[in-house]
Amino acid sequence: MKLLKALKRANVTGSPEESIAVRIAVLVAVMSSVFALALEDIAGTLVTVVAMTVVPFGFFISHRHRHGEQLALKAGLAVALLVVLADFLGSLGPIAGGDIAAVQVPLAEVFLWVQVLHALHVPARRDLVFALVASGVTFAVVGVLSLSVAMAPLLVVWLAAATGALVMGHRDDVRGVGTFDVDRKGSSEPKAVGRAAGVLVVAATAMFLILPAASTSRALAFPVNLPSIETVASPGGLSNPSLGQANPQLGSTSDGSGGIETRASFGYFGFAQELNTGLRGRPDDTLMMRVRAPGPDFWRGQSFDTWDGTTWTLSSDSTRTITGGNPLVIPPSPGDAPATGDDFVATFYLERPGPNVIFSAARPVEVYFPDARLYQLRDGTLRAAVDLGAGAVYTVVSSRQPVTSDLLRLADPLVYEIPDDFAAVYLQLPETPQRVLDLATEVTKNAPTTYDKVRALEAWMASNTTYSLDIPALPAGADAVDHYLFEAKQGFCEQIGSSLVVMLRSLGIPARLAVGYVPGERNPFTGMYEVRASDAHSWAEVWFPGVGWQSFDPTAQVPLAGESGRLRAASGVISWLQARLPGFVDSGLEALMVFGGLAAVAGLTVVGFRVRDARNRRRERDGYQQHVWRLEAVGRRAGLDRSEGESVTEFGARLAGSRMRDPDIGTYAHQLTDWYFSGGVVGDESMLRQNVKEIERRHRDVRTSMTALRSSIRG
Amino acid sequence: MKIRPKRAVWLLLALSLAMYAASRTTGAGWLVVLVAVVVALVAVGTVSPIIGVIRTSLEAAAPSDATTGRPFPLTFAVGRSSVVVTIALFDVEVGAVGPVTGYCSAVAPYRGVWKELHATVECGAPFGLLKASRDVVIPLGRELTVAPAAAASLNSANLADAVDRDGRTSRGHSEEGTVASLAEYRPGDPLRRIHWAASARHGDLLVKQLEPPITERLIVVAELSGGPYAQEEIAGRALGIVGQGLRAGLVVELWTRSVEGMDRSIVTTSLHAGRLLAHAIAGRVTRPSDESAAGRVVTVSA
C-alpha cells in the first residue's frame, strides 16, 4: 500500500500549463533536437519520421487534455518506455568491449523514443521542463556524433526556444501571484526574451572562451569504420587512388623541362613510392579528412630516407605485418624512443578516398582499425591492407614525449655515438655541391647544440629564401637543394624540408623527410581539425637520442609537444570566422576592431535608451512641478502665497476656501497629488492639464476684478 | 538576503558536468559548446536574480486614510526586474513583471500611522532557476493613517435622550435657532424670517430675531490600555460613539492621549475622529473636571 501511495504521489499531475506560448516554445526546442538527429542521420528513419509527426500531435493533445488525470495513458506510456528500454539494453548485447561509439546510435534512438512517448503527456510545467532537458540531452548525443557545424542553426533555434520557454514560464508564474491591476505594463514578452537570450549568448561566449578544449581518452573504445573492403594490389604496398592519372609513378607528368606540375587535384604526389621535388601538384581546398585530436600535430603518412639530389625514395620497402584485435599494438621502429610519453589520441574521419597510409602523430603505439591487419615499414609508418575510401574511420594512439627546447638541447646526437647501420641510412648523402655544405657549416658555426643548429638553419632559410608554389623549373641535372638555396631562393615545403635534411646530414645529424598533412584548420565548435588537400606537406624529422624523431618545419606553426600549452575550446575561432566571412574581417586585429565596434554600438544604444528613459522620468517629474507652479501662480494672483511646509493639497484647500470660492481648485490639488504620488496610476495628467487651464482662465483676472469691486464699494 | 536555488539548478549543473566529462573523453567539441550554454544558463539564472533583487527599485503610494480591516488601494511602481512583493502586515502579495506600475488591495490589521512599508522582494528573473529575496523599506509619498473600525457600543437611547434635552422640539425653536425677539421688517430681511402671526396681530411686518441653536456637547474620552487588540477594540468603540454623536447632531469632543500628550479636539467628521484615534496611544486620559458644565461625557476604556 505504501508503495502504491508513493507511486500515486510521484504521479500526481502538476498544475496544468495554461500558456500556449510556453508550450509552443518547448515544442520548438524539442523539434529542433529531433531535426538535429535527422540532419546528422543518426537515428533510424522510422523513429525519426514517427518523432516528427507524433511530437507536435502529442503536444496538441496534451494541451487539450491538460486538466485530465489520464491514468490509462500514463500506464500505457510507462509500458512503452519499458519496451524501448528493453530494446536498448538488448541492442547493447552484441556490442563488445564497452565500445562507446557503438552505444551512441542506440542511445540516440532511445532519447528520441523518450521524446516521442513523453510528448504524448505533457500537461504540466514540470513535464515541459523535462521535455526541454531531454531535448538538451538529445543535442548532447548529436554533438558527440556530429562532425560538422550543420547542427549549429538548429542549436541556435533550440537555445532561443528554450530561453523563451523559461523566461515566459517564469513571467507567467510571477504574474500569477496575487492580484495586481497593472496600469503601466512592463517590458513586452519578446523584449524580455530577447534581452535574456542576449545576456545568455554573451555569457555562453565568455564561458566558451575559457573552457578547455575537448580531448580524447584511451579509457574508451573509439569509432572505427570501413565503408568497403577492397584489398590493395600488393600486400604492404602503397595504393593511392586519389592521384588517378596524375600519379607520377604512371609516367611522365612534367612538361619535359623538369618544371613544376600545376595539375589541380586533391591528391598529393608525396604519397607515392618516391618524391620528386621537381614535381608539385596543386592540391586544392578539398576536404580530405577530419581529425579529432586534443591538439595540433603533423599527421605523418610516410617518410623518405634516401636522397639523390632531386628525388626522395625509401631505402627499404620491406614491411612487418601487424595483426591482432582492436587495438593493434604497434612495435617501435629504429630510432624510436620508448613509448613512455603522454597519450595523444587522434581519430581520423576520411572524407575522400586517399592513400592506404595510416596517418598518425609521431609515435604511434596503438591503432583502432576495422581491419585486423596492418603493415609497418622500417621507418615506423603504417599501411593498410585495404583501400581507405570516404567514410573510413580509425584512431591512432601516439606516445608523445613532452619535448621542450631544453630537452632537445640536452639530447644532442652529435655527442652520442650513432650506430653505423642507422647512420648509413639517415646520414646518407649523394654528391652535394660544396657551397651547400659550406653554408650549413657557416650558418651553424655559433650554434652549440643540434637543436640550435636546426633552428639556425630554419632561421637562415626564413630570412634568405621565400615560400612560393610558383617557382622556376629545376634545370636538368641541377641539385634541387643547391638550386633552391643559391639560385631560385624560393620554393615550397619539399625544397625547404629537403634542404634542411641535406644540410643537417652534412653536419652529421641524422634526419629524414616526412610527408603527410599539417594539422589543418581547427573548427572551434566541433573541436576537429579540418584537413584539406592543400594541407599536404613535407617536413624534416631530426633524430635525438632518447627522444626519437622530432619534426621541424619553418613554414608550419606546430609547436613542440612540451611547449604547446593548454588548448582552449575557442582556439582558432577568429581565424575560423575570418575564413567564413571573407572580406568582412581580414585579420585578427580587424576582427577585434569589428567586434569592438559592434560592442561599442550596442553599448551606445543601451546608453541612448537609458538617457531617453531618464529624460522621460525627468519630464514626468517636471510635469508635476509645472502644475504646482501654475497653482501657486493662481494663488499669488489672488494674494495668497503657499507657505513653507504647506502641502499642495493643503494649499489647494486653502485657495478653495478663500475668497476665490472655487472648490474645483481643492479638487484639482487633490487629484494632482494622487496622480503624482501614485506614479501616474490614479488620474490622468492630460485631464489635470485641462483642469488647471480652466482654473487659470477662471481666475486670470481675479486681482483686477477684486480691485474693481473694492472701488465700486468705496464709490 | 535569502537565496533558494531550485532543483533544476542542480540538475543542470549535473548535466553540464556529465557533458564536460564526455567532452574530455570523446573529444566532441560540440559538447563544450553545450557545456558553455548550460553553465551560462545556470550562471545567468542564478546571478541575475541576486542582482535583480538588489537593484529593484520600489515605490509605493497609499491613500492618506484607511480603516482597519477594510481594503484600501496600494499602488506600486516596480523598476527593472520581475519581482514578487510581499507585505505580510497588509496581506499583500503581488507579482510584478517589471518595470511596471499597478495597484492592489491591501488590508491593515490594526490602526496606526505608516510612513513606510516593510516588504519582502523576491526575484527569480529571468529563468526562475533561483529565488533571491530581501527585506526592503518602502517610503510612502504621504503617510497612511489607518483609523480603527467603528464599533456601535453606546446605548442609542442615551444619545436620543440627549437630543431630546437639546430642545429642538420645544416652542420657539426653528431650524435656524431659537426666536429671541421680534423687530420691524426692513428691506433686505429674508422673507422667511417674517413672523406672519405676530405681523397680523401687530399690523406691520415683524421679523424674527434669532439666537443660535443650543446644542449639547458630547465628550468622548478614549482611554486606551491593555494589549494591541484591547486598544483596537477601545478605539473602535470610541469611534463608534463619536459617529453616533455626530449623526445625532451633537458637538462632539474627542479626548485622547497621543505621543505629544493630551489631545482634546472637537471633531466634525468621523474621518477626523478616526485620524485622532489612529494617533492615540495607551495611557491615562484626564477626565473633564466639571461634567455638568462640559456636557455629556462618555468614557471608553477597557
PDB file of C-alpha atoms in Angstrom, chain A residues 521-525 567-580:
ATOM      1  CA  GLU A 521      42.208  24.387 -39.550  1.00  0.00           C
ATOM      2  CA  ARG A 522      40.715  23.702 -36.166  1.00  0.00           C
ATOM      3  CA  ASN A 523      36.943  24.011 -36.088  1.00  0.00           C
ATOM      4  CA  PRO A 524      36.330  25.523 -32.656  1.00  0.00           C
ATOM      5  CA  PHE A 525      32.790  24.137 -32.486  1.00  0.00           C
ATOM      6  CA  LEU A 567      44.289  24.311 -25.822  1.00  0.00           C
ATOM      7  CA  ARG A 568      41.137  26.345 -25.211  1.00  0.00           C
ATOM      8  CA  ALA A 569      37.807  25.400 -26.708  1.00  0.00           C
ATOM      9  CA  ALA A 570      37.629  28.684 -28.571  1.00  0.00           C
ATOM     10  CA  SER A 571      41.155  28.423 -30.008  1.00  0.00           C
ATOM     11  CA  GLY A 572      41.114  29.447 -33.632  1.00  0.00           C
ATOM     12  CA  VAL A 573      37.623  30.917 -33.530  1.00  0.00           C
ATOM     13  CA  ILE A 574      38.786  34.224 -35.009  1.00  0.00           C
ATOM     14  CA  SER A 575      40.610  32.614 -37.926  1.00  0.00           C
ATOM     15  CA  TRP A 576      37.653  30.258 -38.428  1.00  0.00           C
ATOM     16  CA  LEU A 577      35.310  33.244 -38.683  1.00  0.00           C
ATOM     17  CA  GLN A 578      37.771  35.059 -40.911  1.00  0.00           C
ATOM     18  CA  ALA A 579      37.760  32.165 -43.339  1.00  0.00           C
ATOM     19  CA  ARG A 580      33.971  32.109 -43.437  1.00  0.00           C
TER      20      ARG A 580
END
